[in-house]
Coordinates of C-alpha atoms and ligand atoms in Angstrom, one line a residue:
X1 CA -54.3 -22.6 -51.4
X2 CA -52.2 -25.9 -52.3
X3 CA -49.0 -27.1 -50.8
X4 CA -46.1 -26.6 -53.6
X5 CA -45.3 -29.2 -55.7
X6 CA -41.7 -30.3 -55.3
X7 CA -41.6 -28.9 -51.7
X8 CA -40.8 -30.7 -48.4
X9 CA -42.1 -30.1 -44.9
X10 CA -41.2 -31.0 -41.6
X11 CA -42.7 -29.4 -38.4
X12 CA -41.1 -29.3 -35.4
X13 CA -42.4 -28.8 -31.7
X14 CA -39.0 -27.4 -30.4
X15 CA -35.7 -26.8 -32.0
X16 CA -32.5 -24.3 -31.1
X17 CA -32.7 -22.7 -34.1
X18 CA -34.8 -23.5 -37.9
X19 CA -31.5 -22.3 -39.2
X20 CA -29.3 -24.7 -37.1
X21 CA -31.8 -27.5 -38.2
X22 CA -31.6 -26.9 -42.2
X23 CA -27.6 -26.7 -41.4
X24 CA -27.8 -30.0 -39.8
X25 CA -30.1 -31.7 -42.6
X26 CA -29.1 -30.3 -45.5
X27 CA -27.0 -33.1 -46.8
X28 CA -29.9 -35.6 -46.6
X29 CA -32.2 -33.3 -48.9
X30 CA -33.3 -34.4 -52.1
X31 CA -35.6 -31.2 -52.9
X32 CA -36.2 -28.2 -51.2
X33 CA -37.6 -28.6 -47.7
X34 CA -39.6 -26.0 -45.2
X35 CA -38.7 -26.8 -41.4
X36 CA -41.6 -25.3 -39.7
X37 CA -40.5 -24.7 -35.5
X38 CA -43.4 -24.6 -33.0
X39 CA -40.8 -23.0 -30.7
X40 CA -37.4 -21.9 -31.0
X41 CA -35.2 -21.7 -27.9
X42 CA -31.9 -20.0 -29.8
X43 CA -33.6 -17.6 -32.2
X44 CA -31.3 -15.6 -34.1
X45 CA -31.8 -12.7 -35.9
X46 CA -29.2 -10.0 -38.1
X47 CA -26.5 -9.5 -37.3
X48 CA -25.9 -11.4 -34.2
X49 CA -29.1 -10.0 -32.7
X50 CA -31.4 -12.5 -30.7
X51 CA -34.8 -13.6 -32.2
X52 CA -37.2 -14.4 -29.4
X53 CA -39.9 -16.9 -30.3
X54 CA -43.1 -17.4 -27.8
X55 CA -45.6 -19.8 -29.3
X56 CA -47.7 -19.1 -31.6
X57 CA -45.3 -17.1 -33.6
X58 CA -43.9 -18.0 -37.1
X59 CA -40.5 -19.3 -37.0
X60 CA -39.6 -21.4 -40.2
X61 CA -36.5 -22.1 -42.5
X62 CA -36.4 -22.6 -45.8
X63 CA -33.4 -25.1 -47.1
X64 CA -32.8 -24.9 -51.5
X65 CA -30.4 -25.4 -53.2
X66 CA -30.4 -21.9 -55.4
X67 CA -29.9 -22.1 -59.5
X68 CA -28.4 -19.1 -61.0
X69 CA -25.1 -17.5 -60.3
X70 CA -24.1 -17.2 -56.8
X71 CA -24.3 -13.5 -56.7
X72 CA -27.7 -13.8 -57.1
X73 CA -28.4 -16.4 -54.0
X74 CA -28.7 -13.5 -52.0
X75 CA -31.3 -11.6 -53.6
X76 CA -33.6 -14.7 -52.4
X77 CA -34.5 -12.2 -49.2
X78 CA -36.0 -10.0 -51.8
X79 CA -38.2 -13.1 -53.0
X80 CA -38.6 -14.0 -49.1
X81 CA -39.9 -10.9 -48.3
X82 CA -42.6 -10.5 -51.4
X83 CA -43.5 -14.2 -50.2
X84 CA -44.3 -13.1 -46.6
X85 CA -46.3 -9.9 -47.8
X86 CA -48.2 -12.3 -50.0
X87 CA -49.0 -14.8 -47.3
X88 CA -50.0 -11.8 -44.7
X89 CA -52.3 -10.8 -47.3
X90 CA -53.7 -14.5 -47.9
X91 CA -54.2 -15.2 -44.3
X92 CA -56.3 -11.7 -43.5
X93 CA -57.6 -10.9 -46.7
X94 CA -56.1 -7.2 -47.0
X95 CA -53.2 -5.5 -47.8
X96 CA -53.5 -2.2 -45.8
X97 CA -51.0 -1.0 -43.8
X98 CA -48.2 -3.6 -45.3
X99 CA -45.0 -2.6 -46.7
X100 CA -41.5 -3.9 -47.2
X101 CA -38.6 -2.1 -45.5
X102 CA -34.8 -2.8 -46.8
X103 CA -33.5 -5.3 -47.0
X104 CA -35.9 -7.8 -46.2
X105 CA -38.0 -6.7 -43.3
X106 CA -41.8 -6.7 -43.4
X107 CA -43.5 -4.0 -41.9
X108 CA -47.8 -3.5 -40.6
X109 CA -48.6 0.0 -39.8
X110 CA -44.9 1.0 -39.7
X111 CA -44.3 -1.9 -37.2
X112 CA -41.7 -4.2 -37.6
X113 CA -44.0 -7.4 -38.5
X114 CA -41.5 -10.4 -39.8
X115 CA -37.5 -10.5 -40.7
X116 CA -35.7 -12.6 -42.6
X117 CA -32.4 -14.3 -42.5
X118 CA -30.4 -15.9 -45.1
X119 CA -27.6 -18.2 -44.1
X120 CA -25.2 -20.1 -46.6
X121 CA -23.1 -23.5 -46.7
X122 CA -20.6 -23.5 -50.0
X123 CA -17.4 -24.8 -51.0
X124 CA -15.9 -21.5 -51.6
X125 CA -17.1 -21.3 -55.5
X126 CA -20.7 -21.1 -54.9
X127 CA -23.5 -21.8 -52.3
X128 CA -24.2 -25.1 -51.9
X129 CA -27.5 -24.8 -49.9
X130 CA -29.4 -21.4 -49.0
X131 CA -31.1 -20.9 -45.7
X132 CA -34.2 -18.8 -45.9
X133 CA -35.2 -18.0 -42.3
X134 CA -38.3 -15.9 -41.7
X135 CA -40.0 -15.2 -38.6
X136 CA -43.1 -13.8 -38.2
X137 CA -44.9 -12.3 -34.9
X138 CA -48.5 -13.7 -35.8
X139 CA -49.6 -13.3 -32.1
X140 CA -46.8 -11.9 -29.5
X141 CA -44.3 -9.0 -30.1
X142 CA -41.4 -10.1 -27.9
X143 CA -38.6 -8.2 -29.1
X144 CA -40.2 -4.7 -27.1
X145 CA -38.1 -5.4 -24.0
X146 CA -35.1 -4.8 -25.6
X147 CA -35.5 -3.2 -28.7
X148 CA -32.6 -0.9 -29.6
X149 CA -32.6 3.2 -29.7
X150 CA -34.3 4.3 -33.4
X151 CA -35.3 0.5 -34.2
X152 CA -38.5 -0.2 -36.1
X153 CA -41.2 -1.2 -32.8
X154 CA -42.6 -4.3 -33.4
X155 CA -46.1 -5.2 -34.1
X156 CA -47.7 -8.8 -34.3
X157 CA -50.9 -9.7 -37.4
X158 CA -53.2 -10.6 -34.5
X159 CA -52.3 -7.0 -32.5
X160 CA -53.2 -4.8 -35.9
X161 CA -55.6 -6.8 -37.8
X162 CA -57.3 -9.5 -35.4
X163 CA -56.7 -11.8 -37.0
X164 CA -55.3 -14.8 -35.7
X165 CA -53.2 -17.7 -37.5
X166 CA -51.0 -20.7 -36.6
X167 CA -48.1 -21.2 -37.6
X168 CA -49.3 -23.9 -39.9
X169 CA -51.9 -22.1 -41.6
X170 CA -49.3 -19.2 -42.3
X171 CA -46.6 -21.9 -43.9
X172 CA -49.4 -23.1 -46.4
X173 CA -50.1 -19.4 -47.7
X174 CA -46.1 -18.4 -47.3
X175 CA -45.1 -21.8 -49.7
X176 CA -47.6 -21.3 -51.9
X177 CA -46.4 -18.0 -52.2
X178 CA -42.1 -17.8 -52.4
X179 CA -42.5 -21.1 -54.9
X180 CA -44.4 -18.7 -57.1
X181 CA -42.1 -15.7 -56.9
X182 CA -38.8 -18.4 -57.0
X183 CA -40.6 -19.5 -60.1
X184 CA -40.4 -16.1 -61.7
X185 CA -37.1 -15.4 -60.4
X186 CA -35.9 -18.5 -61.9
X187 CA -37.5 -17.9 -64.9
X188 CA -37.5 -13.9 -65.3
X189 CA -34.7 -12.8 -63.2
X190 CA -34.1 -10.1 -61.0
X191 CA -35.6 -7.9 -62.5
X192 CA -39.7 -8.7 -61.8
X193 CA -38.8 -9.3 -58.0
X194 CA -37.1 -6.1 -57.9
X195 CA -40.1 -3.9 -59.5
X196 CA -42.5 -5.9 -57.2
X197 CA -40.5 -5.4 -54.0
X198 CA -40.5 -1.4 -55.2
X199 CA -43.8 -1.5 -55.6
X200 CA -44.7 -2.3 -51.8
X201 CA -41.6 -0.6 -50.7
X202 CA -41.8 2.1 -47.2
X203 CA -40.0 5.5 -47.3
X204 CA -39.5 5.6 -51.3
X205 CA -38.7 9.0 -52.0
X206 CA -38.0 9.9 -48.3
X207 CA -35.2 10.9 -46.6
X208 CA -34.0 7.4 -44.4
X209 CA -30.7 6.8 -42.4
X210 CA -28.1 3.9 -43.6
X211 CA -26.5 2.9 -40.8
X212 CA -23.4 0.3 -40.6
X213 CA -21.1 0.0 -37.6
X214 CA -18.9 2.4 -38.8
X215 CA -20.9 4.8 -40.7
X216 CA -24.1 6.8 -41.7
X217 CA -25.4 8.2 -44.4
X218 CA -28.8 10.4 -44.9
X219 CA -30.3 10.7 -48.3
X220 CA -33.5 10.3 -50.4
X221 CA -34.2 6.4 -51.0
X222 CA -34.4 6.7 -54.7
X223 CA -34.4 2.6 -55.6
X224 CA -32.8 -0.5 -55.0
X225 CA -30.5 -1.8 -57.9
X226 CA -30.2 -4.5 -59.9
X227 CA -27.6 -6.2 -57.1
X228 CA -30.4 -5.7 -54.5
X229 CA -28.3 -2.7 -53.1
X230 CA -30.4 0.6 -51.4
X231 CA -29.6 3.4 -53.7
X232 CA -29.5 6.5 -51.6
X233 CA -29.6 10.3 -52.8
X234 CA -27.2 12.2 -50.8
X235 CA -25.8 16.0 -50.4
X236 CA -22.5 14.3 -51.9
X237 CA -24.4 12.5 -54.7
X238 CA -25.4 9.1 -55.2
X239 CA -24.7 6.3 -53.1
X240 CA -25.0 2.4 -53.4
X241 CA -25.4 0.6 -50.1
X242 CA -25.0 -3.1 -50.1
X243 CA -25.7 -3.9 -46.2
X244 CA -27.0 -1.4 -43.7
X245 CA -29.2 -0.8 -40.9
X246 CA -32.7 1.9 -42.0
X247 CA -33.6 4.0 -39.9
X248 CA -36.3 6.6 -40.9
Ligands
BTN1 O1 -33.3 -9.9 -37.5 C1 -34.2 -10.2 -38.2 O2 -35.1 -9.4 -38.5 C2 -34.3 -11.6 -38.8 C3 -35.0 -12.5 -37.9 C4 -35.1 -13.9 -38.5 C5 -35.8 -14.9 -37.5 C6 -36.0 -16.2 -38.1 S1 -37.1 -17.2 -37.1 C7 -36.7 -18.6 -38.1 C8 -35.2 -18.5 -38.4 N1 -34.5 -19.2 -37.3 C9 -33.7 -18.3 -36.7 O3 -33.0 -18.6 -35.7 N2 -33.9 -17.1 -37.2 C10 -34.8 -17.1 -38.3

């Protein structure tokens, strides 16, 4: 495994928040920069939700300045969440058990394992700097206490595989990794990511829940689509969801 090329680093031994960090040093970047968080004492996770972070655990953000058009910054949680899959399989040497759930969560044995979080800063035409935040329980699973009704229960990589990593260790694999799929997705498109991310993807062909705060929809998760939406089967026909809550 070798660090990037054209990649930063910085490790921290507490901040609020990796995401408030890249927001904060953004400006001074001349490439793309990983902030690495021993500890994060704000943690946030989708929408709104808290992201608890007990050492040990992988907290990290990734600050880049995205090519392509601006519709397609997004779909970096796709290329985040291959990235972390990779690096899991790097760091314990199998891939059993893992599986990507949409939109970008990363599940082990059907636990929730790692999420992801993009964050933005633009002018209003584009995005000026991306925000890939990714955490990853490599030892503790803190989020039990007060995990919401139907939510994925979390698991940690040491928990289900015994095997145990630092934070450190799992930045070198997870780099290695997202600049190799940000290099096809640069280079390829979409398209590559997308059939990958299928590939490893839970509860294809099953019947899931959709869930936003103001509605729900059943159906058979036939694909996700060229925008990165979950296409959904339904008794009233097809349905393209761009942001949701799964519940299966
Ligand atoms: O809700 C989710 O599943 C997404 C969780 C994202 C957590 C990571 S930890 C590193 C980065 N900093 C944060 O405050 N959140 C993200």
């Amino acid at each position: 495994m070798s660090w990037p090329a054209g990649y930063g680093k910085r490790v921290l031994a507490e901040v609020d928040s990796t995401l408030n960090e890249a927001a904060r040093i953004a400006g001074q970047l001349a490439g793309p920069e990983w902030i690495l968080a021993l500890r994060q004492t704000q943690g946030r996770g989708r929408r709104g939700r808290d992201w608890k972070d007990p050492k040990g655990n992988f907290a990290a953000t990734l600050v880049m300045r995205p090519q392509g058009a601006p519709d397609q910054a997004a779909l970096r949680s796709f290329v985040a969440a291959l990235a972390v899959y990779d690096a899991c399989v790097a760091v314990t040497g199998r891939s059993e058990g893992l599986s990507l759930k949409w939109p970008n969560d990363v599940l082990l044995k059907g636990g929730k394992l790692a999420g992801i979080l993009l964050e933005s800063a633009g002018n209003g035409q584009g995005v000026n700097h991306l925000y890939v935040g990714i955490g990853v329980n490599l030892v503790e699973t803190p989020m039990k206490e007060w995990l919401e009704p139907g939510a994925v229960w979390p698991v940690s990589l040491l928990s289900e595989t015994g095997v145990q990593v630092s934070p450190e260790e799992f930045l070198e694999a997870l780099a290695e990794a997202f600049a190799r799929y940000e290099q096809q997705f640069t280079t390829y498109g979409f398209e590559p990511i997308r059939t990958a991310w299928l590939e490893r993807a839970a509860k294809l062909g099953e019947v899931i829940t959709a869930r936003t705060a103001s509605s729900e929809t059943d159906g058979t998760f036939e694909t996700v689509d060229a925008s990165g939406n979950l296409v959904l089967n339904t008794a009233k026909g097809r349905v393209s969801i761009p942001a949701a809550d799964i519940y299966f």
